Amino acid sequence: IRFVINKETPVSKAGTAIELKRQKRRKSFCKQFYRFDITHIENDNTYEIEMELVDMEYARKHSFQFIIGNMVRIFSYLVSGTNF
């Protein structure tokens, strides 16, 4: 299991060739203030779970430490199969 916190930044690279195309199947659902994407990468038969905070009003009312701690707690429930 790998846990990564990421910020996505769009990058434009005109004229570059795609060397690898990942074949994916994705399921998404929302719960509380978050959106979850569960993706099966068919090329190497692996799975990714992405958790995104989608309620910025909620986020602005709490500290960064609270948000990260809450996300880690919910993510641990998700991978352990416990309801949250």
PDB file of N, CA, C and O in Angstrom:
ATOM      1  N   ILE A   1       0.850  -1.169   0.000  1.00  0.00           N
ATOM      2  CA  ILE A   1       0.000   0.000   0.000  1.00  0.00           C
ATOM      3  C   ILE A   1       0.891   1.225   0.000  1.00  0.00           C
ATOM      4  O   ILE A   1       1.838   1.321   0.760  1.00  0.00           O
ATOM      5  N   ARG A   2       0.567   2.164  -0.859  1.00  0.00           N
ATOM      6  CA  ARG A   2       1.310   3.420  -0.963  1.00  0.00           C
ATOM      7  C   ARG A   2       0.341   4.557  -0.714  1.00  0.00           C
ATOM      8  O   ARG A   2      -0.748   4.601  -1.280  1.00  0.00           O
ATOM      9  N   PHE A   3       0.702   5.487   0.138  1.00  0.00           N
ATOM     10  CA  PHE A   3      -0.131   6.639   0.459  1.00  0.00           C
ATOM     11  C   PHE A   3       0.575   7.883  -0.048  1.00  0.00           C
ATOM     12  O   PHE A   3       1.716   8.144   0.308  1.00  0.00           O
ATOM     13  N   VAL A   4      -0.111   8.649  -0.911  1.00  0.00           N
ATOM     14  CA  VAL A   4       0.504   9.824  -1.527  1.00  0.00           C
ATOM     15  C   VAL A   4      -0.456  10.999  -1.425  1.00  0.00           C
ATOM     16  O   VAL A   4      -1.650  10.851  -1.676  1.00  0.00           O
ATOM     17  N   ILE A   5       0.061  12.152  -1.061  1.00  0.00           N
ATOM     18  CA  ILE A   5      -0.706  13.389  -1.109  1.00  0.00           C
ATOM     19  C   ILE A   5      -0.200  14.154  -2.320  1.00  0.00           C
ATOM     20  O   ILE A   5       0.996  14.374  -2.472  1.00  0.00           O
ATOM     21  N   ASN A   6      -1.127  14.551  -3.193  1.00  0.00           N
ATOM     22  CA  ASN A   6      -0.752  15.110  -4.470  1.00  0.00           C
ATOM     23  C   ASN A   6      -1.547  16.367  -4.775  1.00  0.00           C
ATOM     24  O   ASN A   6      -2.708  16.455  -4.425  1.00  0.00           O
ATOM     25  N   LYS A   7      -0.931  17.308  -5.440  1.00  0.00           N
ATOM     26  CA  LYS A   7      -1.634  18.454  -5.996  1.00  0.00           C
ATOM     27  C   LYS A   7      -1.447  18.388  -7.500  1.00  0.00           C
ATOM     28  O   LYS A   7      -0.316  18.323  -7.985  1.00  0.00           O
ATOM     29  N   GLU A   8      -2.558  18.376  -8.236  1.00  0.00           N
ATOM     30  CA  GLU A   8      -2.479  18.255  -9.689  1.00  0.00           C
ATOM     31  C   GLU A   8      -2.319  19.626 -10.311  1.00  0.00           C
ATOM     32  O   GLU A   8      -3.054  20.548 -10.017  1.00  0.00           O
ATOM     33  N   THR A   9      -1.316  19.737 -11.194  1.00  0.00           N
ATOM     34  CA  THR A   9      -1.057  20.972 -11.914  1.00  0.00           C
ATOM     35  C   THR A   9      -1.041  20.656 -13.403  1.00  0.00           C
ATOM     36  O   THR A   9      -0.242  19.827 -13.837  1.00  0.00           O
ATOM     37  N   PRO A  10      -1.928  21.287 -14.186  1.00  0.00           N
ATOM     38  CA  PRO A  10      -1.945  20.992 -15.625  1.00  0.00           C
ATOM     39  C   PRO A  10      -0.655  21.416 -16.305  1.00  0.00           C
ATOM     40  O   PRO A  10      -0.099  22.467 -15.991  1.00  0.00           O
ATOM     41  N   VAL A  11      -0.194  20.592 -17.214  1.00  0.00           N
ATOM     42  CA  VAL A  11       1.029  20.864 -17.961  1.00  0.00           C
ATOM     43  C   VAL A  11       0.727  20.655 -19.434  1.00  0.00           C
ATOM     44  O   VAL A  11       0.123  19.664 -19.822  1.00  0.00           O
ATOM     45  N   SER A  12       1.159  21.582 -20.257  1.00  0.00           N
ATOM     46  CA  SER A  12       0.959  21.461 -21.698  1.00  0.00           C
ATOM     47  C   SER A  12       2.290  21.110 -22.345  1.00  0.00           C
ATOM     48  O   SER A  12       3.271  21.830 -22.194  1.00  0.00           O
ATOM     49  N   LYS A  13       2.307  20.001 -23.054  1.00  0.00           N
ATOM     50  CA  LYS A  13       3.520  19.572 -23.754  1.00  0.00           C
ATOM     51  C   LYS A  13       3.141  19.271 -25.199  1.00  0.00           C
ATOM     52  O   LYS A  13       2.917  18.127 -25.576  1.00  0.00           O
ATOM     53  N   ALA A  14       3.075  20.307 -25.994  1.00  0.00           N
ATOM     54  CA  ALA A  14       2.699  20.152 -27.393  1.00  0.00           C
ATOM     55  C   ALA A  14       3.780  19.394 -28.155  1.00  0.00           C
ATOM     56  O   ALA A  14       4.967  19.580 -27.926  1.00  0.00           O
ATOM     57  N   GLY A  15       3.348  18.494 -29.018  1.00  0.00           N
ATOM     58  CA  GLY A  15       4.278  17.792 -29.888  1.00  0.00           C
ATOM     59  C   GLY A  15       4.962  16.591 -29.275  1.00  0.00           C
ATOM     60  O   GLY A  15       5.835  16.003 -29.895  1.00  0.00           O
ATOM     61  N   THR A  16       4.593  16.179 -28.071  1.00  0.00           N
ATOM     62  CA  THR A  16       5.224  15.009 -27.469  1.00  0.00           C
ATOM     63  C   THR A  16       4.399  13.771 -27.786  1.00  0.00           C
ATOM     64  O   THR A  16       3.179  13.818 -27.887  1.00  0.00           O
ATOM     65  N   ALA A  17       5.070  12.665 -27.947  1.00  0.00           N
ATOM     66  CA  ALA A  17       4.413  11.398 -28.252  1.00  0.00           C
ATOM     67  C   ALA A  17       4.090  10.660 -26.960  1.00  0.00           C
ATOM     68  O   ALA A  17       4.842  10.714 -25.998  1.00  0.00           O
ATOM     69  N   ILE A  18       2.976   9.965 -26.947  1.00  0.00           N
ATOM     70  CA  ILE A  18       2.606   9.149 -25.797  1.00  0.00           C
ATOM     71  C   ILE A  18       3.271   7.784 -25.947  1.00  0.00           C
ATOM     72  O   ILE A  18       3.064   7.091 -26.939  1.00  0.00           O
ATOM     73  N   GLU A  19       4.092   7.420 -24.970  1.00  0.00           N
ATOM     74  CA  GLU A  19       4.817   6.164 -25.038  1.00  0.00           C
ATOM     75  C   GLU A  19       4.054   5.027 -24.376  1.00  0.00           C
ATOM     76  O   GLU A  19       4.212   3.882 -24.758  1.00  0.00           O
ATOM     77  N   LEU A  20       3.245   5.331 -23.373  1.00  0.00           N
ATOM     78  CA  LEU A  20       2.524   4.304 -22.642  1.00  0.00           C
ATOM     79  C   LEU A  20       1.102   4.775 -22.422  1.00  0.00           C
ATOM     80  O   LEU A  20       0.872   5.900 -21.978  1.00  0.00           O
ATOM     81  N   LYS A  21       0.169   3.922 -22.727  1.00  0.00           N
ATOM     82  CA  LYS A  21      -1.229   4.248 -22.486  1.00  0.00           C
ATOM     83  C   LYS A  21      -1.756   3.254 -21.464  1.00  0.00           C
ATOM     84  O   LYS A  21      -1.731   2.051 -21.681  1.00  0.00           O
ATOM     85  N   ARG A  22      -2.215   3.782 -20.326  1.00  0.00           N
ATOM     86  CA  ARG A  22      -2.759   2.923 -19.277  1.00  0.00           C
ATOM     87  C   ARG A  22      -4.226   2.647 -19.577  1.00  0.00           C
ATOM     88  O   ARG A  22      -4.986   3.570 -19.841  1.00  0.00           O
ATOM     89  N   GLN A  23      -4.586   1.388 -19.544  1.00  0.00           N
ATOM     90  CA  GLN A  23      -5.980   1.006 -19.729  1.00  0.00           C
ATOM     91  C   GLN A  23      -6.608   0.918 -18.348  1.00  0.00           C
ATOM     92  O   GLN A  23      -6.147   0.163 -17.496  1.00  0.00           O
ATOM     93  N   LYS A  24      -7.668   1.741 -18.132  1.00  0.00           N
ATOM     94  CA  LYS A  24      -8.232   1.868 -16.793  1.00  0.00           C
ATOM     95  C   LYS A  24      -9.740   1.672 -16.817  1.00  0.00           C
ATOM     96  O   LYS A  24     -10.402   1.987 -17.780  1.00  0.00           O
ATOM     97  N   ARG A  25     -10.234   1.172 -15.697  1.00  0.00           N
ATOM     98  CA  ARG A  25     -11.664   1.140 -15.410  1.00  0.00           C
ATOM     99  C   ARG A  25     -11.843   1.847 -14.073  1.00  0.00           C
ATOM    100  O   ARG A  25     -11.213   1.483 -13.090  1.00  0.00           O
ATOM    101  N   ARG A  26     -12.719   2.853 -14.049  1.00  0.00           N
ATOM    102  CA  ARG A  26     -12.851   3.674 -12.850  1.00  0.00           C
ATOM    103  C   ARG A  26     -14.297   3.700 -12.369  1.00  0.00           C
ATOM    104  O   ARG A  26     -15.212   3.815 -13.153  1.00  0.00           O
ATOM    105  N   LYS A  27     -14.447   3.614 -11.064  1.00  0.00           N
ATOM    106  CA  LYS A  27     -15.728   3.798 -10.381  1.00  0.00           C
ATOM    107  C   LYS A  27     -15.560   4.956  -9.423  1.00  0.00           C
ATOM    108  O   LYS A  27     -14.554   5.038  -8.714  1.00  0.00           O
ATOM    109  N   SER A  28     -16.527   5.853  -9.381  1.00  0.00           N
ATOM    110  CA  SER A  28     -16.464   7.012  -8.497  1.00  0.00           C
ATOM    111  C   SER A  28     -17.695   7.060  -7.616  1.00  0.00           C
ATOM    112  O   SER A  28     -18.781   6.656  -8.027  1.00  0.00           O
ATOM    113  N   PHE A  29     -17.503   7.563  -6.401  1.00  0.00           N
ATOM    114  CA  PHE A  29     -18.632   7.810  -5.522  1.00  0.00           C
ATOM    115  C   PHE A  29     -18.269   8.936  -4.559  1.00  0.00           C
ATOM    116  O   PHE A  29     -17.098   9.241  -4.352  1.00  0.00           O
ATOM    117  N   CYS A  30     -19.305   9.578  -4.017  1.00  0.00           N
ATOM    118  CA  CYS A  30     -19.110  10.677  -3.073  1.00  0.00           C
ATOM    119  C   CYS A  30     -19.629  10.273  -1.711  1.00  0.00           C
ATOM    120  O   CYS A  30     -20.627   9.562  -1.594  1.00  0.00           O
ATOM    121  N   LYS A  31     -18.933  10.730  -0.680  1.00  0.00           N
ATOM    122  CA  LYS A  31     -19.334  10.495   0.708  1.00  0.00           C
ATOM    123  C   LYS A  31     -18.843  11.685   1.514  1.00  0.00           C
ATOM    124  O   LYS A  31     -17.669  12.051   1.430  1.00  0.00           O
ATOM    125  N   GLN A  32     -19.744  12.276   2.285  1.00  0.00           N
ATOM    126  CA  GLN A  32     -19.435  13.457   3.091  1.00  0.00           C
ATOM    127  C   GLN A  32     -18.862  14.560   2.206  1.00  0.00           C
ATOM    128  O   GLN A  32     -19.523  15.003   1.283  1.00  0.00           O
ATOM    129  N   PHE A  33     -17.647  14.991   2.449  1.00  0.00           N
ATOM    130  CA  PHE A  33     -17.051  16.119   1.739  1.00  0.00           C
ATOM    131  C   PHE A  33     -16.047  15.659   0.680  1.00  0.00           C
ATOM    132  O   PHE A  33     -15.280  16.472   0.167  1.00  0.00           O
ATOM    133  N   TYR A  34     -16.045  14.358   0.367  1.00  0.00           N
ATOM    134  CA  TYR A  34     -15.005  13.780  -0.467  1.00  0.00           C
ATOM    135  C   TYR A  34     -15.574  13.036  -1.667  1.00  0.00           C
ATOM    136  O   TYR A  34     -16.683  12.526  -1.633  1.00  0.00           O
ATOM    137  N   ARG A  35     -14.761  12.953  -2.717  1.00  0.00           N
ATOM    138  CA  ARG A  35     -15.061  12.088  -3.857  1.00  0.00           C
ATOM    139  C   ARG A  35     -13.971  11.026  -3.905  1.00  0.00           C
ATOM    140  O   ARG A  35     -12.789  11.318  -3.740  1.00  0.00           O
ATOM    141  N   PHE A  36     -14.388   9.785  -4.140  1.00  0.00           N
ATOM    142  CA  PHE A  36     -13.465   8.661  -4.216  1.00  0.00           C
ATOM    143  C   PHE A  36     -13.500   8.085  -5.629  1.00  0.00           C
ATOM    144  O   PHE A  36     -14.568   7.896  -6.201  1.00  0.00           O
ATOM    145  N   ASP A  37     -12.330   7.820  -6.174  1.00  0.00           N
ATOM    146  CA  ASP A  37     -12.202   7.126  -7.457  1.00  0.00           C
ATOM    147  C   ASP A  37     -11.439   5.835  -7.185  1.00  0.00           C
ATOM    148  O   ASP A  37     -10.324   5.873  -6.653  1.00  0.00           O
ATOM    149  N   ILE A  38     -12.053   4.719  -7.521  1.00  0.00           N
ATOM    150  CA  ILE A  38     -11.383   3.427  -7.417  1.00  0.00           C
ATOM    151  C   ILE A  38     -11.117   2.965  -8.841  1.00  0.00           C
ATOM    152  O   ILE A  38     -12.042   2.783  -9.626  1.00  0.00           O
ATOM    153  N   THR A  39      -9.842   2.829  -9.181  1.00  0.00           N
ATOM    154  CA  THR A  39      -9.436   2.568 -10.555  1.00  0.00           C
ATOM    155  C   THR A  39      -8.690   1.246 -10.654  1.00  0.00           C
ATOM    156  O   THR A  39      -7.764   0.993  -9.879  1.00  0.00           O
ATOM    157  N   HIS A  40      -9.096   0.419 -11.602  1.00  0.00           N
ATOM    158  CA  HIS A  40      -8.371  -0.812 -11.915  1.00  0.00           C
ATOM    159  C   HIS A  40      -7.508  -0.520 -13.142  1.00  0.00           C
ATOM    160  O   HIS A  40      -8.021  -0.182 -14.205  1.00  0.00           O
ATOM    161  N   ILE A  41      -6.185  -0.616 -12.976  1.00  0.00           N
ATOM    162  CA  ILE A  41      -5.249  -0.436 -14.078  1.00  0.00           C
ATOM    163  C   ILE A  41      -5.061  -1.810 -14.710  1.00  0.00           C
ATOM    164  O   ILE A  41      -4.425  -2.689 -14.131  1.00  0.00           O
ATOM    165  N   GLU A  42      -5.636  -2.000 -15.888  1.00  0.00           N
ATOM    166  CA  GLU A  42      -5.661  -3.327 -16.504  1.00  0.00           C
ATOM    167  C   GLU A  42      -4.293  -3.769 -17.017  1.00  0.00           C
ATOM    168  O   GLU A  42      -4.003  -4.961 -17.025  1.00  0.00           O
ATOM    169  N   ASN A  43      -3.446  -2.808 -17.418  1.00  0.00           N
ATOM    170  CA  ASN A  43      -2.131  -3.168 -17.960  1.00  0.00           C
ATOM    171  C   ASN A  43      -1.303  -3.996 -16.985  1.00  0.00           C
ATOM    172  O   ASN A  43      -0.637  -4.948 -17.374  1.00  0.00           O
ATOM    173  N   ASP A  44      -1.316  -3.596 -15.718  1.00  0.00           N
ATOM    174  CA  ASP A  44      -0.506  -4.322 -14.732  1.00  0.00           C
ATOM    175  C   ASP A  44      -1.341  -4.895 -13.587  1.00  0.00           C
ATOM    176  O   ASP A  44      -0.794  -5.306 -12.573  1.00  0.00           O
ATOM    177  N   ASN A  45      -2.670  -4.918 -13.763  1.00  0.00           N
ATOM    178  CA  ASN A  45      -3.596  -5.516 -12.793  1.00  0.00           C
ATOM    179  C   ASN A  45      -3.386  -4.964 -11.385  1.00  0.00           C
ATOM    180  O   ASN A  45      -3.288  -5.708 -10.421  1.00  0.00           O
ATOM    181  N   THR A  46      -3.324  -3.641 -11.288  1.00  0.00           N
ATOM    182  CA  THR A  46      -3.220  -2.984  -9.984  1.00  0.00           C
ATOM    183  C   THR A  46      -4.435  -2.086  -9.783  1.00  0.00           C
ATOM    184  O   THR A  46      -5.199  -1.833 -10.717  1.00  0.00           O
ATOM    185  N   TYR A  47      -4.599  -1.609  -8.554  1.00  0.00           N
ATOM    186  CA  TYR A  47      -5.723  -0.750  -8.204  1.00  0.00           C
ATOM    187  C   TYR A  47      -5.207   0.529  -7.572  1.00  0.00           C
ATOM    188  O   TYR A  47      -4.203   0.522  -6.872  1.00  0.00           O
ATOM    189  N   GLU A  48      -5.919   1.619  -7.843  1.00  0.00           N
ATOM    190  CA  GLU A  48      -5.618   2.907  -7.219  1.00  0.00           C
ATOM    191  C   GLU A  48      -6.898   3.418  -6.569  1.00  0.00           C
ATOM    192  O   GLU A  48      -7.985   3.265  -7.130  1.00  0.00           O
ATOM    193  N   ILE A  49      -6.765   4.015  -5.406  1.00  0.00           N
ATOM    194  CA  ILE A  49      -7.883   4.677  -4.749  1.00  0.00           C
ATOM    195  C   ILE A  49      -7.492   6.133  -4.584  1.00  0.00           C
ATOM    196  O   ILE A  49      -6.476   6.450  -3.973  1.00  0.00           O
ATOM    197  N   GLU A  50      -8.284   7.014  -5.170  1.00  0.00           N
ATOM    198  CA  GLU A  50      -8.032   8.443  -5.061  1.00  0.00           C
ATOM    199  C   GLU A  50      -9.133   9.066  -4.217  1.00  0.00           C
ATOM    200  O   GLU A  50     -10.310   8.800  -4.411  1.00  0.00           O
ATOM    201  N   MET A  51      -8.738   9.886  -3.281  1.00  0.00           N
ATOM    202  CA  MET A  51      -9.672  10.575  -2.396  1.00  0.00           C
ATOM    203  C   MET A  51      -9.465  12.064  -2.589  1.00  0.00           C
ATOM    204  O   MET A  51      -8.352  12.565  -2.427  1.00  0.00           O
ATOM    205  N   GLU A  52     -10.519  12.775  -2.973  1.00  0.00           N
ATOM    206  CA  GLU A  52     -10.405  14.198  -3.252  1.00  0.00           C
ATOM    207  C   GLU A  52     -11.395  14.988  -2.397  1.00  0.00           C
ATOM    208  O   GLU A  52     -12.578  14.661  -2.350  1.00  0.00           O
ATOM    209  N   LEU A  53     -10.899  16.002  -1.737  1.00  0.00           N
ATOM    210  CA  LEU A  53     -11.749  16.908  -0.972  1.00  0.00           C
ATOM    211  C   LEU A  53     -12.442  17.820  -1.974  1.00  0.00           C
ATOM    212  O   LEU A  53     -11.790  18.538  -2.720  1.00  0.00           O
ATOM    213  N   VAL A  54     -13.774  17.773  -2.022  1.00  0.00           N
ATOM    214  CA  VAL A  54     -14.505  18.545  -3.027  1.00  0.00           C
ATOM    215  C   VAL A  54     -15.276  19.721  -2.435  1.00  0.00           C
ATOM    216  O   VAL A  54     -15.767  20.565  -3.169  1.00  0.00           O
ATOM    217  N   ASP A  55     -15.373  19.809  -1.126  1.00  0.00           N
ATOM    218  CA  ASP A  55     -16.110  20.885  -0.475  1.00  0.00           C
ATOM    219  C   ASP A  55     -15.121  21.904   0.082  1.00  0.00           C
ATOM    220  O   ASP A  55     -14.635  21.779   1.199  1.00  0.00           O
ATOM    221  N   MET A  56     -14.816  22.926  -0.731  1.00  0.00           N
ATOM    222  CA  MET A  56     -13.822  23.925  -0.321  1.00  0.00           C
ATOM    223  C   MET A  56     -14.320  24.789   0.837  1.00  0.00           C
ATOM    224  O   MET A  56     -13.525  25.259   1.641  1.00  0.00           O
ATOM    225  N   GLU A  57     -15.621  24.986   0.950  1.00  0.00           N
ATOM    226  CA  GLU A  57     -16.162  25.742   2.082  1.00  0.00           C
ATOM    227  C   GLU A  57     -15.856  25.020   3.390  1.00  0.00           C
ATOM    228  O   GLU A  57     -15.451  25.623   4.378  1.00  0.00           O
ATOM    229  N   TYR A  58     -16.025  23.699   3.395  1.00  0.00           N
ATOM    230  CA  TYR A  58     -15.685  22.873   4.564  1.00  0.00           C
ATOM    231  C   TYR A  58     -14.189  22.981   4.859  1.00  0.00           C
ATOM    232  O   TYR A  58     -13.778  23.143   6.003  1.00  0.00           O
ATOM    233  N   ALA A  59     -13.373  22.917   3.818  1.00  0.00           N
ATOM    234  CA  ALA A  59     -11.920  22.951   3.993  1.00  0.00           C
ATOM    235  C   ALA A  59     -11.454  24.277   4.591  1.00  0.00           C
ATOM    236  O   ALA A  59     -10.575  24.292   5.450  1.00  0.00           O
ATOM    237  N   ARG A  60     -12.048  25.373   4.159  1.00  0.00           N
ATOM    238  CA  ARG A  60     -11.628  26.692   4.658  1.00  0.00           C
ATOM    239  C   ARG A  60     -11.941  26.888   6.138  1.00  0.00           C
ATOM    240  O   ARG A  60     -11.343  27.740   6.787  1.00  0.00           O
ATOM    241  N   LYS A  61     -12.869  26.114   6.669  1.00  0.00           N
ATOM    242  CA  LYS A  61     -13.265  26.236   8.073  1.00  0.00           C
ATOM    243  C   LYS A  61     -12.369  25.435   9.010  1.00  0.00           C
ATOM    244  O   LYS A  61     -12.520  25.508  10.220  1.00  0.00           O
ATOM    245  N   HIS A  62     -11.451  24.635   8.448  1.00  0.00           N
ATOM    246  CA  HIS A  62     -10.613  23.748   9.258  1.00  0.00           C
ATOM    247  C   HIS A  62      -9.144  23.930   8.908  1.00  0.00           C
ATOM    248  O   HIS A  62      -8.801  24.358   7.810  1.00  0.00           O
ATOM    249  N   SER A  63      -8.285  23.555   9.836  1.00  0.00           N
ATOM    250  CA  SER A  63      -6.841  23.649   9.599  1.00  0.00           C
ATOM    251  C   SER A  63      -6.390  22.537   8.654  1.00  0.00           C
ATOM    252  O   SER A  63      -7.056  21.515   8.490  1.00  0.00           O
ATOM    253  N   PHE A  64      -5.225  22.759   8.047  1.00  0.00           N
ATOM    254  CA  PHE A  64      -4.629  21.760   7.169  1.00  0.00           C
ATOM    255  C   PHE A  64      -4.417  20.446   7.921  1.00  0.00           C
ATOM    256  O   PHE A  64      -4.712  19.370   7.410  1.00  0.00           O
ATOM    257  N   GLN A  65      -3.934  20.534   9.155  1.00  0.00           N
ATOM    258  CA  GLN A  65      -3.681  19.333   9.966  1.00  0.00           C
ATOM    259  C   GLN A  65      -4.979  18.560  10.217  1.00  0.00           C
ATOM    260  O   GLN A  65      -4.983  17.331  10.157  1.00  0.00           O
ATOM    261  N   PHE A  66      -6.077  19.268  10.480  1.00  0.00           N
ATOM    262  CA  PHE A  66      -7.360  18.604  10.697  1.00  0.00           C
ATOM    263  C   PHE A  66      -7.815  17.888   9.421  1.00  0.00           C
ATOM    264  O   PHE A  66      -8.233  16.729   9.472  1.00  0.00           O
ATOM    265  N   ILE A  67      -7.735  18.581   8.288  1.00  0.00           N
ATOM    266  CA  ILE A  67      -8.180  17.995   7.017  1.00  0.00           C
ATOM    267  C   ILE A  67      -7.364  16.742   6.700  1.00  0.00           C
ATOM    268  O   ILE A  67      -7.922  15.694   6.367  1.00  0.00           O
ATOM    269  N   ILE A  68      -6.044  16.819   6.804  1.00  0.00           N
ATOM    270  CA  ILE A  68      -5.195  15.664   6.492  1.00  0.00           C
ATOM    271  C   ILE A  68      -5.475  14.526   7.466  1.00  0.00           C
ATOM    272  O   ILE A  68      -5.613  13.369   7.062  1.00  0.00           O
ATOM    273  N   GLY A  69      -5.579  14.833   8.760  1.00  0.00           N
ATOM    274  CA  GLY A  69      -5.887  13.787   9.739  1.00  0.00           C
ATOM    275  C   GLY A  69      -7.218  13.115   9.460  1.00  0.00           C
ATOM    276  O   GLY A  69      -7.338  11.887   9.558  1.00  0.00           O
ATOM    277  N   ASN A  70      -8.222  13.906   9.090  1.00  0.00           N
ATOM    278  CA  ASN A  70      -9.532  13.362   8.765  1.00  0.00           C
ATOM    279  C   ASN A  70      -9.470  12.479   7.515  1.00  0.00           C
ATOM    280  O   ASN A  70     -10.067  11.397   7.469  1.00  0.00           O
ATOM    281  N   MET A  71      -8.734  12.937   6.501  1.00  0.00           N
ATOM    282  CA  MET A  71      -8.607  12.148   5.269  1.00  0.00           C
ATOM    283  C   MET A  71      -7.881  10.825   5.539  1.00  0.00           C
ATOM    284  O   MET A  71      -8.283   9.783   5.029  1.00  0.00           O
ATOM    285  N   VAL A  72      -6.833  10.864   6.339  1.00  0.00           N
ATOM    286  CA  VAL A  72      -6.102   9.636   6.674  1.00  0.00           C
ATOM    287  C   VAL A  72      -7.007   8.677   7.439  1.00  0.00           C
ATOM    288  O   VAL A  72      -7.041   7.470   7.154  1.00  0.00           O
ATOM    289  N   ARG A  73      -7.791   9.194   8.375  1.00  0.00           N
ATOM    290  CA  ARG A  73      -8.719   8.348   9.143  1.00  0.00           C
ATOM    291  C   ARG A  73      -9.750   7.698   8.226  1.00  0.00           C
ATOM    292  O   ARG A  73      -9.962   6.486   8.269  1.00  0.00           O
ATOM    293  N   ILE A  74     -10.377   8.490   7.359  1.00  0.00           N
ATOM    294  CA  ILE A  74     -11.393   7.954   6.450  1.00  0.00           C
ATOM    295  C   ILE A  74     -10.767   6.967   5.476  1.00  0.00           C
ATOM    296  O   ILE A  74     -11.337   5.907   5.191  1.00  0.00           O
ATOM    297  N   PHE A  75      -9.588   7.281   4.952  1.00  0.00           N
ATOM    298  CA  PHE A  75      -8.916   6.379   4.025  1.00  0.00           C
ATOM    299  C   PHE A  75      -8.592   5.048   4.706  1.00  0.00           C
ATOM    300  O   PHE A  75      -8.774   3.986   4.122  1.00  0.00           O
ATOM    301  N   SER A  76      -8.160   5.089   5.960  1.00  0.00           N
ATOM    302  CA  SER A  76      -7.848   3.849   6.669  1.00  0.00           C
ATOM    303  C   SER A  76      -9.119   3.030   6.868  1.00  0.00           C
ATOM    304  O   SER A  76      -9.093   1.799   6.780  1.00  0.00           O
ATOM    305  N   TYR A  77     -10.253   3.681   7.139  1.00  0.00           N
ATOM    306  CA  TYR A  77     -11.527   2.963   7.211  1.00  0.00           C
ATOM    307  C   TYR A  77     -11.863   2.308   5.875  1.00  0.00           C
ATOM    308  O   TYR A  77     -12.320   1.186   5.814  1.00  0.00           O
ATOM    309  N   LEU A  78     -11.630   3.064   4.806  1.00  0.00           N
ATOM    310  CA  LEU A  78     -11.949   2.560   3.470  1.00  0.00           C
ATOM    311  C   LEU A  78     -11.161   1.316   3.114  1.00  0.00           C
ATOM    312  O   LEU A  78     -11.722   0.317   2.671  1.00  0.00           O
ATOM    313  N   VAL A  79      -9.847   1.336   3.353  1.00  0.00           N
ATOM    314  CA  VAL A  79      -9.037   0.171   2.986  1.00  0.00           C
ATOM    315  C   VAL A  79      -9.209  -0.985   3.949  1.00  0.00           C
ATOM    316  O   VAL A  79      -8.943  -2.132   3.591  1.00  0.00           O
ATOM    317  N   SER A  80      -9.706  -0.732   5.172  1.00  0.00           N
ATOM    318  CA  SER A  80      -9.930  -1.826   6.119  1.00  0.00           C
ATOM    319  C   SER A  80     -11.331  -2.427   5.973  1.00  0.00           C
ATOM    320  O   SER A  80     -11.631  -3.439   6.583  1.00  0.00           O
ATOM    321  N   GLY A  81     -12.192  -1.754   5.188  1.00  0.00           N
ATOM    322  CA  GLY A  81     -13.542  -2.258   4.993  1.00  0.00           C
ATOM    323  C   GLY A  81     -14.518  -1.796   6.060  1.00  0.00           C
ATOM    324  O   GLY A  81     -15.650  -2.265   6.129  1.00  0.00           O
ATOM    325  N   THR A  82     -14.119  -0.854   6.917  1.00  0.00           N
ATOM    326  CA  THR A  82     -14.975  -0.339   7.979  1.00  0.00           C
ATOM    327  C   THR A  82     -15.830   0.806   7.438  1.00  0.00           C
ATOM    328  O   THR A  82     -15.350   1.616   6.663  1.00  0.00           O
ATOM    329  N   ASN A  83     -17.078   0.867   7.862  1.00  0.00           N
ATOM    330  CA  ASN A  83     -17.943   1.983   7.434  1.00  0.00           C
ATOM    331  C   ASN A  83     -17.516   3.259   8.141  1.00  0.00           C
ATOM    332  O   ASN A  83     -17.086   3.244   9.272  1.00  0.00           O
ATOM    333  N   PHE A  84     -17.676   4.377   7.448  1.00  0.00           N
ATOM    334  CA  PHE A  84     -17.414   5.680   8.064  1.00  0.00           C
ATOM    335  C   PHE A  84     -18.598   6.577   7.834  1.00  0.00           C
ATOM    336  O   PHE A  84     -19.449   6.344   7.068  1.00  0.00           O
TER     337      PHE A  84
END
